Amino acid sequence: MLRPRTAAVASLLLIPMVAGGFFLQQAPPRATPRLFDQVLAIVASRYVDSLQSPEVFEKAAKGLVRELNDPYSELFAPRQSEEFNRSTGGRYGGVGMLLEEQKVGAGTSIIVSRIFPHTPAEDGGVHEGDRIMRVDSLPTADAKIDKVSDALRGIPGTSVQVVFQRPRVVEPVKLTFKRAVVHVPAVPYATIIGDRIGYIPLQTFNENTAEEVDAAATKLVGQGARGLVLDLRDNGGGIVEQALAVSSLFLKSGQPIVNVRSRNAPDEVARATSEHLATQPPLVILTDGGTASASEIVAGALQDHDRALVLGTTSFGKGLVQSLFPLDGGYALKITTGKWYTPSGRSIHRERKLLADGRFVETRPDSLETEAEKKARPTYSSDAGRTVYGGGGITPDVIVPDDTLLTTEQEFLRAIAPKAQAFVTVLNQYAFELKGSAPRDFSITPAWRTELRRRLGTAGITIDQKYEPAATRILDRELDRRLSRLVLGDAGARQRSVAEDHQLARAVALLAGARTQEALFAAGRTGASLNAAVKPDHN
């Protein structure tokens, strides 16, 4: 009697099973080029606001690149493409001034903060601290710095008239410049520090970098330098070919510099060429969290081949290869096509994820970096058998943390943060005014401190007594830093500030006692052991 009901239930159960089996055998729905055409047509014809066809195409293309979730891939519009080429090429048509936007009362002013050598601005007598009032017919009051910069740039050989307001000069200064191809230096200066130690700050990798590093190193060795410091801190990279050329200066012909591994192509190995420095003194490379990309290629190659002691903190870890593809209409696509590996096989890249707000963070962030924590990283071997560490970025042979502010100094800076721009403006203007009277061996005087505080008060910046003496230390340091560069130049200012730069001071100390690279490594091992014995203070 129960069999018919049981059979019916079984039949009912069988239907969805068969149906389920049927649907599982169907190919899942897939997006096709027709999907894009359909969405594009509906947006173009039915979206509530009308959009021009070029705008729709650009938005669609940018959306595709954005959905790769790769912070390094980007679609450049024509103007962005020009800016990118200019920033990496190192040359542009202009007058040779670095501009800075400063808060003045309720508005803003555009101030000349630096003048590049051998440019129309230098030849025309522009002063650092001059305020730009007009560029041709463009008044600059409350103008954005990008707009002023664009007005100054143009085709080399064309003319541009600029009106300046100069401190302590009543009448405006009117100058006419003929725009020229401006060379932005990769090495702004090179100098001797301490006991015959050559210092080379390398800011970027543009088309002139290897030539400038070669010239700087040759000059310093000629001046008696018996050791070199190549400062790659805050160098975010640039042209990879220049990183290879800089590495070649310090390596032997044929030594591998970097290995590129891509998805649909065989591995590529870039090797050192025959262009080397005539003299090869002991070398320290400084790195920090701002050392990235092309800079990491240089640091990693010279570390793996035992040609440089790396000192500082672990680099950023941008080990992705970007290729630039020119597109129709002046557009360009910068897209990730591979990864870099050092000669010992270490991946330079440190994995990060892109957040919804546009920031990207490490998937496994480092804690406070110490020698003990460094040893938990994957290990590799240099040519001479020294241990070098992987795990993303270039880990230094000797870890020296960045200089950090005391707690009271941090609290003071947070307190004045709402007035930060006015704070910087007052410091800059006062430094410019002191430039003409300050001796080369100046010290911050009580009278200067009093006047600086008066000016800060006039700008609405009050200093609570509870922040003393931290506030005085910061004011002295910031005024000294600005005035040093104005009075002594970049090289002189660096020589004056070595003691305050703990990483550079350690590099100079290690080089002072080492006549060979091997002796430098031995001194570095001793220094690393001392670092490991000191427990970090987290307070």
Coordinates of N, CA and C in Angstrom, one line a residue, residues 394-523:
I394 N 64.4 45.3 -0.2 CA 65.9 45.0 0.1 C 66.1 45.3 1.5
T395 N 66.4 44.2 2.3 CA 66.7 44.3 3.7 C 68.1 44.7 3.9
P396 N 68.4 45.7 4.7 CA 69.8 46.2 4.9 C 70.7 45.1 5.6
D397 N 72.0 45.2 5.3 CA 73.0 44.4 6.1 C 73.0 45.0 7.5
V398 N 72.9 46.3 7.7 CA 72.9 46.9 9.0 C 71.7 47.7 9.1
I399 N 70.8 47.4 10.1 CA 69.6 48.2 10.3 C 69.8 49.3 11.2
V400 N 69.6 50.5 10.7 CA 69.6 51.7 11.5 C 68.3 52.4 11.3
P401 N 67.4 52.5 12.3 CA 66.1 53.1 12.2 C 66.1 54.5 11.7
D402 N 65.0 55.0 11.1 CA 64.9 56.4 10.8 C 64.9 57.2 12.0
D403 N 65.4 58.4 11.9 CA 65.4 59.3 13.0 C 63.9 59.6 13.4
T404 N 63.6 59.5 14.7 CA 62.2 59.6 15.1 C 62.1 60.8 16.1
L405 N 60.9 61.4 16.1 CA 60.7 62.5 17.0 C 60.3 62.0 18.4
L406 N 60.7 62.8 19.4 CA 60.2 62.5 20.7 C 58.7 62.7 20.9
T407 N 58.2 62.1 21.9 CA 56.7 62.1 22.1 C 56.2 63.6 22.2
T408 N 56.9 64.4 23.0 CA 56.5 65.8 23.1 C 56.6 66.6 21.8
E409 N 57.6 66.2 21.0 CA 57.8 66.9 19.7 C 56.6 66.5 18.8
Q410 N 56.2 65.2 18.8 CA 55.1 64.8 18.0 C 53.8 65.5 18.5
E411 N 53.6 65.7 19.8 CA 52.4 66.3 20.3 C 52.4 67.8 19.9
F412 N 53.5 68.5 19.9 CA 53.6 69.9 19.5 C 53.2 70.0 18.0
L413 N 53.8 69.1 17.2 CA 53.4 69.2 15.7 C 52.0 68.9 15.5
R414 N 51.4 68.0 16.2 CA 49.9 67.7 16.1 C 49.1 69.0 16.5
A415 N 49.6 69.7 17.5 CA 48.9 70.8 18.0 C 48.8 72.0 17.0
I416 N 49.9 72.1 16.2 CA 50.0 73.2 15.2 C 49.6 72.8 13.8
A417 N 49.2 71.5 13.7 CA 48.9 70.9 12.4 C 47.8 71.8 11.6
P418 N 46.7 72.3 12.3 CA 45.8 73.1 11.5 C 46.4 74.3 10.9
K419 N 47.5 74.8 11.4 CA 48.2 76.0 10.9 C 49.5 75.6 10.2
A420 N 49.6 74.4 9.8 CA 50.9 73.9 9.2 C 51.4 74.7 8.1
Q421 N 50.5 75.1 7.2 CA 51.0 75.9 6.0 C 51.5 77.3 6.4
A422 N 50.8 77.9 7.3 CA 51.2 79.2 7.8 C 52.5 79.1 8.6
F423 N 52.7 78.0 9.3 CA 53.9 77.7 10.0 C 55.1 77.6 9.1
V424 N 54.9 76.9 8.0 CA 56.0 76.7 7.0 C 56.3 78.1 6.3
T425 N 55.3 78.8 6.0 CA 55.4 80.1 5.3 C 56.3 81.1 6.2
V426 N 55.9 81.2 7.5 CA 56.7 82.0 8.4 C 58.2 81.6 8.4
L427 N 58.4 80.3 8.6 CA 59.8 79.9 8.6 C 60.6 80.2 7.3
N428 N 59.9 79.9 6.2 CA 60.6 80.2 4.9 C 60.9 81.7 4.8
Q429 N 59.9 82.5 5.0 CA 60.1 84.0 4.8 C 61.2 84.5 5.8
Y430 N 61.2 84.1 7.0 CA 62.2 84.6 7.9 C 63.6 84.1 7.6
A431 N 63.7 82.9 7.1 CA 65.0 82.3 6.7 C 65.5 83.2 5.5
F432 N 64.6 83.5 4.5 CA 65.0 84.3 3.4 C 65.5 85.7 3.8
E433 N 64.9 86.2 4.8 CA 65.3 87.6 5.3 C 66.7 87.5 6.1
L434 N 66.9 86.4 6.7 CA 68.2 86.3 7.5 C 69.3 85.9 6.6
K435 N 69.1 85.5 5.4 CA 70.1 85.0 4.5 C 71.2 86.0 4.3
G436 N 70.9 87.2 4.1 CA 71.9 88.2 3.8 C 72.8 88.6 5.0
S437 N 72.4 88.4 6.2 CA 73.1 88.8 7.4 C 73.7 87.7 8.2
A438 N 73.3 86.4 7.9 CA 73.8 85.3 8.7 C 75.2 84.9 8.3
P439 N 76.1 84.8 9.2 CA 77.5 84.3 8.8 C 77.4 82.8 8.4
R440 N 78.5 82.3 7.8 CA 78.5 80.9 7.3 C 78.5 80.0 8.5
D441 N 79.1 80.4 9.6 CA 79.1 79.5 10.8 C 78.1 79.9 11.8
F442 N 76.9 80.3 11.4 CA 75.9 80.9 12.2 C 75.4 79.9 13.2
S443 N 74.8 80.4 14.3 CA 74.1 79.6 15.3 C 72.8 80.3 15.5
I444 N 71.7 79.6 15.9 CA 70.4 80.2 16.2 C 70.6 81.1 17.4
T445 N 70.3 82.3 17.4 CA 70.4 83.3 18.5 C 69.1 83.5 19.2
P446 N 69.2 83.9 20.5 CA 68.0 84.2 21.3 C 67.1 85.3 20.6
A447 N 67.8 86.2 19.9 CA 67.0 87.3 19.2 C 66.2 86.7 18.0
W448 N 66.9 85.7 17.3 CA 66.1 85.1 16.2 C 64.9 84.3 16.7
R449 N 65.1 83.6 17.9 CA 64.0 82.8 18.4 C 62.9 83.7 18.8
T450 N 63.2 84.9 19.4 CA 62.1 85.8 19.8 C 61.4 86.3 18.6
E451 N 62.1 86.7 17.6 CA 61.5 87.3 16.4 C 60.6 86.2 15.7
L452 N 61.1 85.0 15.6 CA 60.4 83.9 15.0 C 59.1 83.7 15.7
R453 N 59.1 83.6 17.0 CA 57.9 83.4 17.8 C 56.9 84.6 17.6
R454 N 57.4 85.8 17.5 CA 56.6 87.0 17.3 C 55.8 86.8 16.0
R455 N 56.6 86.4 15.0 CA 55.9 86.3 13.6 C 54.9 85.1 13.6
L456 N 55.2 84.1 14.3 CA 54.3 83.0 14.4 C 53.0 83.4 15.1
G457 N 53.2 84.2 16.2 CA 52.0 84.7 16.9 C 51.1 85.6 16.0
T458 N 51.8 86.4 15.2 CA 51.1 87.3 14.2 C 50.3 86.5 13.2
A459 N 50.8 85.3 12.9 CA 50.2 84.4 11.9 C 49.1 83.5 12.6
G460 N 48.9 83.8 13.9 CA 47.8 83.0 14.6 C 48.3 81.7 15.1
I461 N 49.6 81.5 15.3 CA 50.1 80.3 15.8 C 50.7 80.5 17.2
T462 N 49.9 80.1 18.2 CA 50.4 80.2 19.6 C 51.0 78.9 20.1
I463 N 52.0 79.1 20.9 CA 52.8 77.9 21.4 C 52.5 77.7 22.9
D464 N 51.9 76.7 23.3 CA 51.5 76.4 24.7 C 52.8 76.1 25.4
Q465 N 53.0 76.6 26.6 CA 54.2 76.4 27.4 C 54.4 74.9 27.7
K466 N 53.3 74.1 27.7 CA 53.5 72.7 28.0 C 54.3 71.9 27.0
Y467 N 54.5 72.5 25.8 CA 55.2 71.8 24.8 C 56.7 72.2 24.8
E468 N 57.1 73.0 25.8 CA 58.5 73.3 25.9 C 59.3 72.2 26.7
P469 N 60.5 71.9 26.4 CA 61.4 72.6 25.4 C 61.3 72.0 24.0
A470 N 60.3 71.1 23.8 CA 60.2 70.4 22.5 C 60.0 71.4 21.4
A471 N 59.1 72.4 21.6 CA 58.8 73.4 20.6 C 60.1 74.2 20.2
T472 N 60.9 74.6 21.2 CA 62.1 75.3 20.9 C 63.1 74.5 20.0
R473 N 63.2 73.2 20.3 CA 64.1 72.3 19.5 C 63.6 72.2 18.1
I474 N 62.3 72.1 17.9 CA 61.8 72.0 16.5 C 61.9 73.3 15.8
L475 N 61.7 74.4 16.4 CA 61.8 75.7 15.8 C 63.3 76.0 15.4
D476 N 64.2 75.7 16.3 CA 65.6 75.8 16.0 C 66.0 74.9 14.8
R477 N 65.6 73.7 14.9 CA 66.0 72.7 13.8 C 65.4 73.1 12.5
E478 N 64.2 73.5 12.4 CA 63.6 73.9 11.1 C 64.1 75.2 10.6
L479 N 64.4 76.2 11.4 CA 65.0 77.4 10.9 C 66.4 77.2 10.5
D480 N 67.2 76.4 11.2 CA 68.6 76.0 10.9 C 68.6 75.3 9.5
R481 N 67.7 74.4 9.3 CA 67.7 73.6 8.1 C 67.5 74.5 6.9
R482 N 66.5 75.4 7.0 CA 66.2 76.3 5.9 C 67.4 77.3 5.6
L483 N 67.8 77.9 6.7 CA 68.9 78.9 6.6 C 70.2 78.3 6.1
S484 N 70.5 77.1 6.5 CA 71.7 76.4 6.1 C 71.8 76.3 4.6
R485 N 70.7 75.9 4.0 CA 70.7 75.7 2.6 C 70.8 77.0 1.8
L486 N 70.2 78.1 2.4 CA 70.3 79.4 1.7 C 71.7 80.0 1.9
V487 N 72.4 79.8 3.0 CA 73.7 80.4 3.3 C 74.8 79.5 2.7
L488 N 74.7 78.2 2.9 CA 75.8 77.3 2.6 C 75.6 76.5 1.3
G489 N 74.4 76.5 0.7 CA 74.1 75.6 -0.4 C 73.7 74.2 0.1
D490 N 73.3 73.4 -0.9 CA 72.9 72.0 -0.5 C 74.0 71.2 0.1
A491 N 75.2 71.3 -0.5 CA 76.4 70.5 0.0 C 76.8 71.0 1.4
G492 N 76.9 72.3 1.6 CA 77.3 72.8 2.9 C 76.2 72.5 4.0
A493 N 75.0 72.5 3.6 CA 73.9 72.2 4.6 C 74.0 70.7 5.0
R494 N 74.3 69.9 4.0 CA 74.4 68.5 4.3 C 75.6 68.2 5.3
Q495 N 76.7 68.8 5.0 CA 77.9 68.7 5.9 C 77.6 69.1 7.3
R496 N 76.8 70.2 7.4 CA 76.4 70.8 8.7 C 75.5 69.8 9.5
S497 N 74.7 69.1 8.8 CA 73.6 68.3 9.5 C 73.9 66.8 9.6
V498 N 75.2 66.4 9.4 CA 75.5 64.9 9.4 C 75.1 64.3 10.8
A499 N 75.5 65.0 11.8 CA 75.3 64.5 13.2 C 73.8 64.2 13.5
E500 N 72.9 65.0 12.8 CA 71.5 64.8 13.1 C 70.9 63.7 12.2
D501 N 71.6 63.2 11.2 CA 71.2 62.1 10.4 C 71.8 60.8 10.8
H502 N 71.2 60.1 11.7 CA 71.8 58.9 12.3 C 72.2 57.9 11.3
Q503 N 71.5 57.7 10.2 CA 71.8 56.7 9.2 C 73.1 57.1 8.5
L504 N 73.2 58.3 8.0 CA 74.4 58.8 7.3 C 75.6 58.8 8.3
A505 N 75.3 59.3 9.5 CA 76.4 59.3 10.5 C 77.0 57.9 10.7
R506 N 76.2 56.9 10.8 CA 76.7 55.5 10.9 C 77.4 55.1 9.7
A507 N 77.0 55.4 8.5 CA 77.7 55.0 7.3 C 79.0 55.7 7.3
V508 N 79.1 56.9 7.6 CA 80.4 57.6 7.6 C 81.4 57.0 8.6
A509 N 80.8 56.6 9.8 CA 81.7 56.0 10.8 C 82.2 54.7 10.4
L510 N 81.4 53.9 9.7 CA 81.8 52.6 9.3 C 82.9 52.7 8.2
L511 N 82.7 53.6 7.2 CA 83.6 53.8 6.2 C 85.0 54.4 6.7
A512 N 84.9 55.2 7.7 CA 86.1 55.8 8.2 C 87.1 54.8 8.7
G513 N 86.7 53.6 9.2 CA 87.6 52.6 9.7 C 87.8 51.5 8.7
A514 N 87.4 51.6 7.5 CA 87.5 50.5 6.5 C 88.1 50.9 5.2
R515 N 89.2 50.3 4.9 CA 90.0 50.6 3.7 C 89.6 49.8 2.5
T516 N 88.9 48.7 2.7 CA 88.4 47.8 1.7 C 87.0 47.4 1.9
Q517 N 86.3 46.9 0.8 CA 84.9 46.5 1.0 C 84.8 45.3 2.0
E518 N 85.8 44.4 2.0 CA 85.7 43.3 2.9 C 85.8 43.8 4.4
A519 N 86.7 44.8 4.6 CA 86.8 45.4 6.0 C 85.5 46.1 6.3
L520 N 84.8 46.7 5.4 CA 83.6 47.4 5.6 C 82.5 46.3 6.0
F521 N 82.4 45.2 5.3 CA 81.5 44.2 5.7 C 81.8 43.7 7.1
A522 N 83.0 43.5 7.5 CA 83.4 43.0 8.8 C 82.9 44.1 9.9
A523 N 83.1 45.3 9.6 CA 82.7 46.4 10.5 C 81.2 46.4 10.6

